[in-house]
């Protein structure tokens, strides 16, 4: 009788453990399925985000390149009889306070703002790459001196330093380019320096140094080619910052002259209309700035994921 009871208890314990094990396997399978589903959703979301960003950038590039030569209209033409008309078929973005078509003005504004942003981003990337390459390749006291210089520039707010630089010149495109370029090279210098310090520990760099190659030759032949993808990514990421910087300076009246269409000057000239209840002269230039910068940032994010697959895999978790 005792043996039967003992056997029954053993069988019951084994069955309970088997049931718990089966439940654990089921829960693990459900968790794995949930993670796979979440990964698929995030991957598809990322793909559609990149496609949407590419489509927006393509539309903007085609508009700023093709609309001015194809549309034979003067974006500065004044028509007081059509001033402050709301959006319609004749004027999809409406008109401003002197009757100028806002759609055409936004295209010209995007053209100028993107020109300033791209040129300033390229110049700042070249400066930052050169500074970071010198600091990382030579090391020692040169590295310490250069990085202290970077810290000094970084201690001053970008907008304040940009205002100081622009204030020394007359309003125009090139003072804004110089202002943005001289205030946005710091992050690129740090990135390039860190990448070069990582490359200096590679075996082929040690072999080149052991073979008698000079520091200049090692930097030009072995280190700089390794940082060019990161520098290119930094330049693309810099374009949205440069566009917003130009818009902020122009909005404050320190950037481009008011008669020259840019995203900042369009918003700045529409402040009076907004106070009077006319929303479209402010809304559409602002939407153009947001759409352009978000689209460029989306493409830059996809490029960054390709350069760093580890970050992409972490996003999938």
PDB file of C-alpha atoms in Angstrom:
ATOM      1  CA  UNK A   1       0.000   0.000   0.000  1.00  0.00           C
ATOM      2  CA  UNK A   2       2.864   2.346   0.910  1.00  0.00           C
ATOM      3  CA  UNK A   3       4.674   1.482  -2.306  1.00  0.00           C
ATOM      4  CA  UNK A   4       1.545   2.299  -4.352  1.00  0.00           C
ATOM      5  CA  UNK A   5       1.198   5.681  -2.643  1.00  0.00           C
ATOM      6  CA  UNK A   6       4.885   6.438  -3.243  1.00  0.00           C
ATOM      7  CA  UNK A   7       4.590   5.508  -6.905  1.00  0.00           C
ATOM      8  CA  UNK A   8       1.511   7.717  -7.295  1.00  0.00           C
ATOM      9  CA  UNK A   9       3.305  10.686  -5.720  1.00  0.00           C
ATOM     10  CA  UNK A  10       6.332  10.174  -7.959  1.00  0.00           C
ATOM     11  CA  UNK A  11       4.156   9.945 -11.056  1.00  0.00           C
ATOM     12  CA  UNK A  12       2.274  13.094 -10.034  1.00  0.00           C
ATOM     13  CA  UNK A  13       5.501  15.019  -9.430  1.00  0.00           C
ATOM     14  CA  UNK A  14       6.906  13.928 -12.772  1.00  0.00           C
ATOM     15  CA  UNK A  15       3.689  14.918 -14.532  1.00  0.00           C
ATOM     16  CA  UNK A  16       3.711  18.339 -12.866  1.00  0.00           C
ATOM     17  CA  UNK A  17       7.307  18.929 -13.890  1.00  0.00           C
ATOM     18  CA  UNK A  18       6.503  17.859 -17.430  1.00  0.00           C
ATOM     19  CA  UNK A  19       3.535  20.220 -17.552  1.00  0.00           C
ATOM     20  CA  UNK A  20       5.644  23.087 -16.229  1.00  0.00           C
ATOM     21  CA  UNK A  21       8.360  22.303 -18.750  1.00  0.00           C
ATOM     22  CA  UNK A  22       5.807  22.271 -21.572  1.00  0.00           C
ATOM     23  CA  UNK A  23       4.427  25.612 -20.379  1.00  0.00           C
ATOM     24  CA  UNK A  24       7.949  27.041 -20.278  1.00  0.00           C
ATOM     25  CA  UNK A  25       8.626  25.866 -23.822  1.00  0.00           C
ATOM     26  CA  UNK A  26       5.325  27.341 -24.981  1.00  0.00           C
ATOM     27  CA  UNK A  27       6.043  30.684 -23.333  1.00  0.00           C
ATOM     28  CA  UNK A  28       9.539  30.749 -24.840  1.00  0.00           C
ATOM     29  CA  UNK A  29       8.113  30.009 -28.281  1.00  0.00           C
ATOM     30  CA  UNK A  30       5.499  32.759 -27.881  1.00  0.00           C
ATOM     31  CA  UNK A  31       8.172  35.216 -26.739  1.00  0.00           C
ATOM     32  CA  UNK A  32      10.400  34.364 -29.702  1.00  0.00           C
ATOM     33  CA  UNK A  33       7.453  34.791 -32.065  1.00  0.00           C
ATOM     34  CA  UNK A  34       6.624  38.161 -30.519  1.00  0.00           C
ATOM     35  CA  UNK A  35      10.232  39.314 -30.887  1.00  0.00           C
ATOM     36  CA  UNK A  36      10.328  38.165 -34.517  1.00  0.00           C
ATOM     37  CA  UNK A  37       7.058  39.979 -35.236  1.00  0.00           C
ATOM     38  CA  UNK A  38       8.355  43.132 -33.588  1.00  0.00           C
ATOM     39  CA  UNK A  39      11.588  42.892 -35.596  1.00  0.00           C
ATOM     40  CA  UNK A  40       9.657  42.510 -38.844  1.00  0.00           C
ATOM     41  CA  UNK A  41       7.470  45.507 -38.008  1.00  0.00           C
ATOM     42  CA  UNK A  42      10.484  47.660 -37.151  1.00  0.00           C
ATOM     43  CA  UNK A  43      12.321  46.563 -40.288  1.00  0.00           C
ATOM     44  CA  UNK A  44       9.351  47.375 -42.514  1.00  0.00           C
ATOM     45  CA  UNK A  45       8.862  50.709 -40.724  1.00  0.00           C
ATOM     46  CA  UNK A  46      12.518  51.579 -41.296  1.00  0.00           C
ATOM     47  CA  UNK A  47      12.276  50.627 -44.961  1.00  0.00           C
ATOM     48  CA  UNK A  48       9.190  52.776 -45.512  1.00  0.00           C
ATOM     49  CA  UNK A  49      10.779  55.661 -43.601  1.00  0.00           C
ATOM     50  CA  UNK A  50      13.837  55.525 -45.832  1.00  0.00           C
ATOM     51  CA  UNK A  51      11.703  55.312 -48.969  1.00  0.00           C
ATOM     52  CA  UNK A  52       9.577  58.244 -47.834  1.00  0.00           C
ATOM     53  CA  UNK A  53      12.671  60.309 -47.051  1.00  0.00           C
ATOM     54  CA  UNK A  54      14.173  59.478 -50.446  1.00  0.00           C
ATOM     55  CA  UNK A  55      10.921  60.440 -52.201  1.00  0.00           C
ATOM     56  CA  UNK A  56      10.717  63.784 -50.377  1.00  0.00           C
ATOM     57  CA  UNK A  57      14.359  64.573 -51.133  1.00  0.00           C
ATOM     58  CA  UNK A  58      13.844  63.653 -54.803  1.00  0.00           C
ATOM     59  CA  UNK A  59      10.797  65.925 -55.065  1.00  0.00           C
ATOM     60  CA  UNK A  60      12.658  68.808 -53.414  1.00  0.00           C
ATOM     61  CA  UNK A  61      15.714  68.401 -55.655  1.00  0.00           C
ATOM     62  CA  UNK A  62      13.581  68.239 -58.811  1.00  0.00           C
ATOM     63  CA  UNK A  63      11.574  71.267 -57.689  1.00  0.00           C
ATOM     64  CA  UNK A  64      14.551  73.489 -56.922  1.00  0.00           C
ATOM     65  CA  UNK A  65      16.342  72.456 -60.135  1.00  0.00           C
ATOM     66  CA  UNK A  66      13.469  72.395 -62.632  1.00  0.00           C
ATOM     67  CA  UNK A  67      10.822  74.845 -61.424  1.00  0.00           C
ATOM     68  CA  UNK A  68      12.819  78.111 -61.776  1.00  0.00           C
ATOM     69  CA  UNK A  69      13.912  77.517 -65.407  1.00  0.00           C
ATOM     70  CA  UNK A  70      10.616  75.942 -66.509  1.00  0.00           C
ATOM     71  CA  UNK A  71       8.194  78.349 -64.832  1.00  0.00           C
ATOM     72  CA  UNK A  72       8.742  81.679 -66.498  1.00  0.00           C
ATOM     73  CA  UNK A  73       7.410  83.741 -63.602  1.00  0.00           C
ATOM     74  CA  UNK A  74       9.113  86.359 -61.509  1.00  0.00           C
ATOM     75  CA  UNK A  75       8.993  85.334 -57.870  1.00  0.00           C
ATOM     76  CA  UNK A  76       9.464  89.002 -56.927  1.00  0.00           C
ATOM     77  CA  UNK A  77       6.508  90.208 -59.023  1.00  0.00           C
ATOM     78  CA  UNK A  78       4.156  92.307 -56.870  1.00  0.00           C
ATOM     79  CA  UNK A  79       0.376  92.103 -57.373  1.00  0.00           C
ATOM     80  CA  UNK A  80      -1.375  94.134 -54.700  1.00  0.00           C
ATOM     81  CA  UNK A  81      -4.771  93.131 -56.064  1.00  0.00           C
ATOM     82  CA  UNK A  82      -4.025  89.499 -55.106  1.00  0.00           C
ATOM     83  CA  UNK A  83      -2.381  90.064 -51.725  1.00  0.00           C
ATOM     84  CA  UNK A  84      -2.998  87.621 -48.855  1.00  0.00           C
ATOM     85  CA  UNK A  85      -5.190  85.255 -50.843  1.00  0.00           C
ATOM     86  CA  UNK A  86      -5.732  81.890 -49.110  1.00  0.00           C
ATOM     87  CA  UNK A  87      -4.610  78.636 -50.775  1.00  0.00           C
ATOM     88  CA  UNK A  88      -6.514  77.920 -53.997  1.00  0.00           C
ATOM     89  CA  UNK A  89      -6.044  76.204 -57.352  1.00  0.00           C
ATOM     90  CA  UNK A  90      -4.432  79.329 -58.772  1.00  0.00           C
ATOM     91  CA  UNK A  91      -2.131  79.691 -55.759  1.00  0.00           C
ATOM     92  CA  UNK A  92      -1.764  76.353 -53.911  1.00  0.00           C
ATOM     93  CA  UNK A  93       0.172  77.977 -51.060  1.00  0.00           C
ATOM     94  CA  UNK A  94      -1.688  81.283 -51.235  1.00  0.00           C
ATOM     95  CA  UNK A  95      -0.058  84.695 -51.634  1.00  0.00           C
ATOM     96  CA  UNK A  96       1.898  86.945 -49.291  1.00  0.00           C
ATOM     97  CA  UNK A  97       1.222  90.503 -48.169  1.00  0.00           C
ATOM     98  CA  UNK A  98       2.221  91.992 -51.561  1.00  0.00           C
ATOM     99  CA  UNK A  99       0.555  89.375 -53.767  1.00  0.00           C
ATOM    100  CA  UNK A 100       3.538  87.144 -54.563  1.00  0.00           C
ATOM    101  CA  UNK A 101       2.877  83.438 -55.105  1.00  0.00           C
ATOM    102  CA  UNK A 102       4.022  81.563 -51.995  1.00  0.00           C
ATOM    103  CA  UNK A 103       4.576  78.232 -53.757  1.00  0.00           C
ATOM    104  CA  UNK A 104       7.106  79.806 -56.097  1.00  0.00           C
ATOM    105  CA  UNK A 105       8.650  81.731 -53.212  1.00  0.00           C
ATOM    106  CA  UNK A 106       8.992  78.527 -51.172  1.00  0.00           C
ATOM    107  CA  UNK A 107      10.749  76.785 -54.051  1.00  0.00           C
ATOM    108  CA  UNK A 108      13.219  79.652 -54.352  1.00  0.00           C
ATOM    109  CA  UNK A 109      13.577  79.724 -50.567  1.00  0.00           C
ATOM    110  CA  UNK A 110      14.350  76.010 -50.473  1.00  0.00           C
ATOM    111  CA  UNK A 111      16.869  76.525 -53.241  1.00  0.00           C
ATOM    112  CA  UNK A 112      18.751  79.196 -51.306  1.00  0.00           C
ATOM    113  CA  UNK A 113      18.505  77.471 -47.917  1.00  0.00           C
ATOM    114  CA  UNK A 114      19.699  74.113 -49.275  1.00  0.00           C
ATOM    115  CA  UNK A 115      22.539  75.830 -51.131  1.00  0.00           C
ATOM    116  CA  UNK A 116      23.649  77.505 -47.915  1.00  0.00           C
ATOM    117  CA  UNK A 117      23.204  74.260 -45.966  1.00  0.00           C
ATOM    118  CA  UNK A 118      25.136  72.050 -48.401  1.00  0.00           C
ATOM    119  CA  UNK A 119      28.042  74.475 -48.900  1.00  0.00           C
ATOM    120  CA  UNK A 120      28.312  75.175 -45.171  1.00  0.00           C
ATOM    121  CA  UNK A 121      28.146  71.450 -44.365  1.00  0.00           C
ATOM    122  CA  UNK A 122      30.909  70.649 -46.856  1.00  0.00           C
ATOM    123  CA  UNK A 123      33.163  73.445 -45.582  1.00  0.00           C
ATOM    124  CA  UNK A 124      32.597  72.546 -41.915  1.00  0.00           C
ATOM    125  CA  UNK A 125      33.249  68.857 -42.665  1.00  0.00           C
ATOM    126  CA  UNK A 126      36.518  69.662 -44.425  1.00  0.00           C
ATOM    127  CA  UNK A 127      37.639  71.843 -41.508  1.00  0.00           C
ATOM    128  CA  UNK A 128      36.558  69.287 -38.908  1.00  0.00           C
ATOM    129  CA  UNK A 129      38.180  66.404 -40.781  1.00  0.00           C
ATOM    130  CA  UNK A 130      41.471  68.272 -41.088  1.00  0.00           C
ATOM    131  CA  UNK A 131      41.495  69.240 -37.403  1.00  0.00           C
ATOM    132  CA  UNK A 132      40.521  65.754 -36.221  1.00  0.00           C
ATOM    133  CA  UNK A 133      43.045  64.097 -38.525  1.00  0.00           C
ATOM    134  CA  UNK A 134      45.887  66.279 -37.243  1.00  0.00           C
ATOM    135  CA  UNK A 135      44.948  65.607 -33.611  1.00  0.00           C
ATOM    136  CA  UNK A 136      44.542  61.862 -34.062  1.00  0.00           C
ATOM    137  CA  UNK A 137      47.489  61.228 -36.373  1.00  0.00           C
ATOM    138  CA  UNK A 138      50.166  63.177 -34.477  1.00  0.00           C
ATOM    139  CA  UNK A 139      48.949  62.610 -30.920  1.00  0.00           C
ATOM    140  CA  UNK A 140      50.912  63.832 -27.916  1.00  0.00           C
ATOM    141  CA  UNK A 141      50.994  67.558 -27.245  1.00  0.00           C
ATOM    142  CA  UNK A 142      49.505  68.288 -30.676  1.00  0.00           C
ATOM    143  CA  UNK A 143      46.439  66.227 -29.806  1.00  0.00           C
ATOM    144  CA  UNK A 144      46.064  67.925 -26.425  1.00  0.00           C
ATOM    145  CA  UNK A 145      46.465  71.417 -27.883  1.00  0.00           C
ATOM    146  CA  UNK A 146      43.984  70.834 -30.709  1.00  0.00           C
ATOM    147  CA  UNK A 147      41.369  69.268 -28.453  1.00  0.00           C
ATOM    148  CA  UNK A 148      41.656  72.134 -25.954  1.00  0.00           C
ATOM    149  CA  UNK A 149      40.992  74.479 -28.884  1.00  0.00           C
ATOM    150  CA  UNK A 150      37.933  72.413 -29.771  1.00  0.00           C
ATOM    151  CA  UNK A 151      36.731  72.636 -26.157  1.00  0.00           C
ATOM    152  CA  UNK A 152      37.120  76.424 -26.198  1.00  0.00           C
ATOM    153  CA  UNK A 153      34.967  76.742 -29.321  1.00  0.00           C
ATOM    154  CA  UNK A 154      32.436  74.261 -27.931  1.00  0.00           C
ATOM    155  CA  UNK A 155      32.005  76.321 -24.762  1.00  0.00           C
ATOM    156  CA  UNK A 156      30.402  79.143 -26.778  1.00  0.00           C
ATOM    157  CA  UNK A 157      26.780  78.572 -27.945  1.00  0.00           C
ATOM    158  CA  UNK A 158      26.545  78.030 -31.698  1.00  0.00           C
ATOM    159  CA  UNK A 159      23.865  80.638 -32.307  1.00  0.00           C
ATOM    160  CA  UNK A 160      25.653  83.310 -30.260  1.00  0.00           C
ATOM    161  CA  UNK A 161      28.937  82.725 -32.089  1.00  0.00           C
ATOM    162  CA  UNK A 162      27.110  82.674 -35.419  1.00  0.00           C
ATOM    163  CA  UNK A 163      25.439  86.005 -34.666  1.00  0.00           C
ATOM    164  CA  UNK A 164      28.822  87.491 -33.759  1.00  0.00           C
ATOM    165  CA  UNK A 165      30.367  86.318 -37.050  1.00  0.00           C
ATOM    166  CA  UNK A 166      27.452  87.464 -39.235  1.00  0.00           C
ATOM    167  CA  UNK A 167      27.318  90.853 -37.519  1.00  0.00           C
ATOM    168  CA  UNK A 168      30.795  91.658 -38.866  1.00  0.00           C
ATOM    169  CA  UNK A 169      29.572  91.492 -42.493  1.00  0.00           C
ATOM    170  CA  UNK A 170      26.697  92.760 -44.560  1.00  0.00           C
ATOM    171  CA  UNK A 171      23.678  90.436 -44.901  1.00  0.00           C
ATOM    172  CA  UNK A 172      24.277  87.897 -47.647  1.00  0.00           C
ATOM    173  CA  UNK A 173      24.757  84.248 -48.510  1.00  0.00           C
ATOM    174  CA  UNK A 174      28.495  83.956 -47.887  1.00  0.00           C
ATOM    175  CA  UNK A 175      28.526  85.479 -44.380  1.00  0.00           C
ATOM    176  CA  UNK A 176      25.887  82.919 -43.401  1.00  0.00           C
ATOM    177  CA  UNK A 177      27.928  80.104 -44.971  1.00  0.00           C
ATOM    178  CA  UNK A 178      31.039  81.212 -43.086  1.00  0.00           C
ATOM    179  CA  UNK A 179      29.057  81.555 -39.855  1.00  0.00           C
ATOM    180  CA  UNK A 180      27.561  78.073 -40.092  1.00  0.00           C
ATOM    181  CA  UNK A 181      30.819  76.456 -41.223  1.00  0.00           C
ATOM    182  CA  UNK A 182      32.848  77.966 -38.372  1.00  0.00           C
ATOM    183  CA  UNK A 183      30.352  76.902 -35.711  1.00  0.00           C
ATOM    184  CA  UNK A 184      29.570  73.324 -36.810  1.00  0.00           C
ATOM    185  CA  UNK A 185      32.957  71.638 -37.356  1.00  0.00           C
ATOM    186  CA  UNK A 186      33.497  70.608 -33.735  1.00  0.00           C
ATOM    187  CA  UNK A 187      31.505  67.368 -33.739  1.00  0.00           C
ATOM    188  CA  UNK A 188      33.157  66.280 -36.996  1.00  0.00           C
ATOM    189  CA  UNK A 189      36.605  66.893 -35.513  1.00  0.00           C
ATOM    190  CA  UNK A 190      35.803  64.741 -32.486  1.00  0.00           C
ATOM    191  CA  UNK A 191      34.368  61.928 -34.628  1.00  0.00           C
ATOM    192  CA  UNK A 192      37.332  61.890 -37.008  1.00  0.00           C
ATOM    193  CA  UNK A 193      39.836  61.985 -34.144  1.00  0.00           C
ATOM    194  CA  UNK A 194      38.151  59.045 -32.398  1.00  0.00           C
ATOM    195  CA  UNK A 195      38.055  57.043 -35.632  1.00  0.00           C
ATOM    196  CA  UNK A 196      41.728  57.730 -36.360  1.00  0.00           C
ATOM    197  CA  UNK A 197      42.722  56.690 -32.841  1.00  0.00           C
ATOM    198  CA  UNK A 198      40.890  53.431 -33.488  1.00  0.00           C
ATOM    199  CA  UNK A 199      42.598  52.941 -36.851  1.00  0.00           C
ATOM    200  CA  UNK A 200      46.060  53.592 -35.410  1.00  0.00           C
ATOM    201  CA  UNK A 201      45.870  50.293 -33.517  1.00  0.00           C
ATOM    202  CA  UNK A 202      45.278  48.260 -36.690  1.00  0.00           C
ATOM    203  CA  UNK A 203      48.053  45.840 -37.785  1.00  0.00           C
ATOM    204  CA  UNK A 204      48.529  47.387 -41.234  1.00  0.00           C
ATOM    205  CA  UNK A 205      49.183  50.810 -39.655  1.00  0.00           C
ATOM    206  CA  UNK A 206      51.779  49.272 -37.310  1.00  0.00           C
ATOM    207  CA  UNK A 207      53.370  47.552 -40.295  1.00  0.00           C
ATOM    208  CA  UNK A 208      53.564  50.839 -42.219  1.00  0.00           C
ATOM    209  CA  UNK A 209      55.170  52.607 -39.247  1.00  0.00           C
ATOM    210  CA  UNK A 210      57.630  49.724 -38.753  1.00  0.00           C
ATOM    211  CA  UNK A 211      58.505  49.955 -42.440  1.00  0.00           C
ATOM    212  CA  UNK A 212      59.686  53.530 -41.982  1.00  0.00           C
ATOM    213  CA  UNK A 213      56.662  55.417 -43.332  1.00  0.00           C
ATOM    214  CA  UNK A 214      56.389  59.000 -42.101  1.00  0.00           C
ATOM    215  CA  UNK A 215      53.424  60.207 -40.069  1.00  0.00           C
ATOM    216  CA  UNK A 216      52.224  62.280 -43.012  1.00  0.00           C
ATOM    217  CA  UNK A 217      52.300  59.264 -45.331  1.00  0.00           C
ATOM    218  CA  UNK A 218      50.542  57.065 -42.774  1.00  0.00           C
ATOM    219  CA  UNK A 219      47.862  59.698 -42.248  1.00  0.00           C
ATOM    220  CA  UNK A 220      47.245  60.272 -45.970  1.00  0.00           C
ATOM    221  CA  UNK A 221      47.564  56.687 -47.230  1.00  0.00           C
ATOM    222  CA  UNK A 222      46.109  54.661 -44.356  1.00  0.00           C
ATOM    223  CA  UNK A 223      44.163  56.795 -41.872  1.00  0.00           C
ATOM    224  CA  UNK A 224      42.234  59.338 -43.954  1.00  0.00           C
ATOM    225  CA  UNK A 225      40.657  56.757 -46.328  1.00  0.00           C
ATOM    226  CA  UNK A 226      39.302  54.952 -43.282  1.00  0.00           C
ATOM    227  CA  UNK A 227      37.508  58.028 -41.937  1.00  0.00           C
ATOM    228  CA  UNK A 228      36.027  59.282 -45.212  1.00  0.00           C
ATOM    229  CA  UNK A 229      32.717  57.363 -44.786  1.00  0.00           C
ATOM    230  CA  UNK A 230      32.265  58.836 -41.295  1.00  0.00           C
ATOM    231  CA  UNK A 231      33.162  62.288 -42.586  1.00  0.00           C
ATOM    232  CA  UNK A 232      30.651  61.963 -45.427  1.00  0.00           C
ATOM    233  CA  UNK A 233      27.961  60.921 -42.966  1.00  0.00           C
ATOM    234  CA  UNK A 234      28.833  63.903 -40.773  1.00  0.00           C
ATOM    235  CA  UNK A 235      28.432  66.206 -43.788  1.00  0.00           C
ATOM    236  CA  UNK A 236      24.972  64.827 -44.591  1.00  0.00           C
ATOM    237  CA  UNK A 237      23.903  65.098 -40.960  1.00  0.00           C
ATOM    238  CA  UNK A 238      25.192  68.667 -40.919  1.00  0.00           C
ATOM    239  CA  UNK A 239      22.896  69.845 -43.731  1.00  0.00           C
ATOM    240  CA  UNK A 240      19.689  69.956 -41.606  1.00  0.00           C
ATOM    241  CA  UNK A 241      21.559  71.796 -38.835  1.00  0.00           C
ATOM    242  CA  UNK A 242      22.898  74.296 -41.345  1.00  0.00           C
ATOM    243  CA  UNK A 243      19.449  74.886 -42.834  1.00  0.00           C
ATOM    244  CA  UNK A 244      17.959  75.538 -39.393  1.00  0.00           C
ATOM    245  CA  UNK A 245      20.906  77.771 -38.491  1.00  0.00           C
ATOM    246  CA  UNK A 246      20.407  79.853 -41.622  1.00  0.00           C
ATOM    247  CA  UNK A 247      16.668  80.046 -40.971  1.00  0.00           C
ATOM    248  CA  UNK A 248      17.269  81.217 -37.393  1.00  0.00           C
ATOM    249  CA  UNK A 249      19.748  83.907 -38.455  1.00  0.00           C
ATOM    250  CA  UNK A 250      17.481  85.121 -41.269  1.00  0.00           C
ATOM    251  CA  UNK A 251      14.471  85.116 -38.951  1.00  0.00           C
ATOM    252  CA  UNK A 252      16.411  87.355 -36.557  1.00  0.00           C
ATOM    253  CA  UNK A 253      17.230  89.706 -39.442  1.00  0.00           C
ATOM    254  CA  UNK A 254      20.964  88.897 -39.369  1.00  0.00           C
ATOM    255  CA  UNK A 255      21.222  86.390 -42.198  1.00  0.00           C
ATOM    256  CA  UNK A 256      20.046  86.945 -45.739  1.00  0.00           C
ATOM    257  CA  UNK A 257      18.501  90.261 -46.807  1.00  0.00           C
ATOM    258  CA  UNK A 258      14.723  90.419 -46.549  1.00  0.00           C
ATOM    259  CA  UNK A 259      14.190  90.746 -50.315  1.00  0.00           C
ATOM    260  CA  UNK A 260      16.001  87.431 -50.965  1.00  0.00           C
ATOM    261  CA  UNK A 261      13.758  84.407 -50.573  1.00  0.00           C
ATOM    262  CA  UNK A 262      14.890  81.786 -48.063  1.00  0.00           C
ATOM    263  CA  UNK A 263      12.981  79.731 -45.543  1.00  0.00           C
ATOM    264  CA  UNK A 264      14.067  82.048 -42.745  1.00  0.00           C
ATOM    265  CA  UNK A 265      13.257  85.304 -44.533  1.00  0.00           C
ATOM    266  CA  UNK A 266       9.846  83.976 -45.628  1.00  0.00           C
ATOM    267  CA  UNK A 267       8.879  83.192 -42.049  1.00  0.00           C
ATOM    268  CA  UNK A 268      10.346  86.463 -40.813  1.00  0.00           C
ATOM    269  CA  UNK A 269       8.384  88.551 -43.329  1.00  0.00           C
ATOM    270  CA  UNK A 270       5.143  86.699 -42.505  1.00  0.00           C
ATOM    271  CA  UNK A 271       5.066  87.596 -38.794  1.00  0.00           C
ATOM    272  CA  UNK A 272       2.750  90.544 -39.351  1.00  0.00           C
ATOM    273  CA  UNK A 273       0.362  88.454 -41.436  1.00  0.00           C
ATOM    274  CA  UNK A 274       0.227  85.789 -38.717  1.00  0.00           C
ATOM    275  CA  UNK A 275      -0.746  88.365 -36.102  1.00  0.00           C
ATOM    276  CA  UNK A 276      -3.529  89.507 -38.439  1.00  0.00           C
ATOM    277  CA  UNK A 277      -4.897  85.935 -38.664  1.00  0.00           C
ATOM    278  CA  UNK A 278      -3.426  84.940 -42.034  1.00  0.00           C
ATOM    279  CA  UNK A 279      -1.749  81.614 -41.271  1.00  0.00           C
ATOM    280  CA  UNK A 280      -0.576  80.369 -44.681  1.00  0.00           C
ATOM    281  CA  UNK A 281       2.416  82.739 -45.208  1.00  0.00           C
ATOM    282  CA  UNK A 282       3.974  81.257 -42.062  1.00  0.00           C
ATOM    283  CA  UNK A 283       2.739  77.668 -42.255  1.00  0.00           C
ATOM    284  CA  UNK A 284       3.978  76.599 -45.681  1.00  0.00           C
ATOM    285  CA  UNK A 285       7.601  77.873 -45.417  1.00  0.00           C
ATOM    286  CA  UNK A 286       7.785  76.233 -41.995  1.00  0.00           C
ATOM    287  CA  UNK A 287       6.436  72.947 -43.370  1.00  0.00           C
ATOM    288  CA  UNK A 288       8.974  73.062 -46.205  1.00  0.00           C
ATOM    289  CA  UNK A 289      11.805  73.500 -43.710  1.00  0.00           C
ATOM    290  CA  UNK A 290      10.552  70.651 -41.515  1.00  0.00           C
ATOM    291  CA  UNK A 291       9.970  68.284 -44.462  1.00  0.00           C
ATOM    292  CA  UNK A 292      13.372  68.967 -46.031  1.00  0.00           C
ATOM    293  CA  UNK A 293      15.354  68.573 -42.820  1.00  0.00           C
ATOM    294  CA  UNK A 294      13.491  65.447 -41.659  1.00  0.00           C
ATOM    295  CA  UNK A 295      13.904  63.795 -45.071  1.00  0.00           C
ATOM    296  CA  UNK A 296      17.647  64.482 -45.173  1.00  0.00           C
ATOM    297  CA  UNK A 297      18.012  63.294 -41.583  1.00  0.00           C
ATOM    298  CA  UNK A 298      16.105  60.101 -42.464  1.00  0.00           C
ATOM    299  CA  UNK A 299      18.495  59.278 -45.297  1.00  0.00           C
ATOM    300  CA  UNK A 300      21.469  60.060 -43.065  1.00  0.00           C
ATOM    301  CA  UNK A 301      20.079  57.716 -40.427  1.00  0.00           C
ATOM    302  CA  UNK A 302      19.853  54.893 -42.970  1.00  0.00           C
ATOM    303  CA  UNK A 303      23.446  55.560 -44.019  1.00  0.00           C
ATOM    304  CA  UNK A 304      24.556  55.482 -40.377  1.00  0.00           C
ATOM    305  CA  UNK A 305      22.883  52.091 -39.890  1.00  0.00           C
ATOM    306  CA  UNK A 306      24.766  50.730 -42.888  1.00  0.00           C
ATOM    307  CA  UNK A 307      28.077  52.019 -41.527  1.00  0.00           C
ATOM    308  CA  UNK A 308      27.334  50.604 -38.067  1.00  0.00           C
ATOM    309  CA  UNK A 309      25.380  47.329 -38.360  1.00  0.00           C
ATOM    310  CA  UNK A 310      25.614  46.832 -34.587  1.00  0.00           C
ATOM    311  CA  UNK A 311      23.344  49.810 -33.940  1.00  0.00           C
ATOM    312  CA  UNK A 312      20.865  48.441 -36.462  1.00  0.00           C
ATOM    313  CA  UNK A 313      20.819  45.061 -34.750  1.00  0.00           C
ATOM    314  CA  UNK A 314      20.291  46.762 -31.393  1.00  0.00           C
ATOM    315  CA  UNK A 315      17.299  48.606 -32.832  1.00  0.00           C
ATOM    316  CA  UNK A 316      15.839  45.280 -33.894  1.00  0.00           C
ATOM    317  CA  UNK A 317      15.773  43.995 -30.290  1.00  0.00           C
TER     318      UNK A 317
END
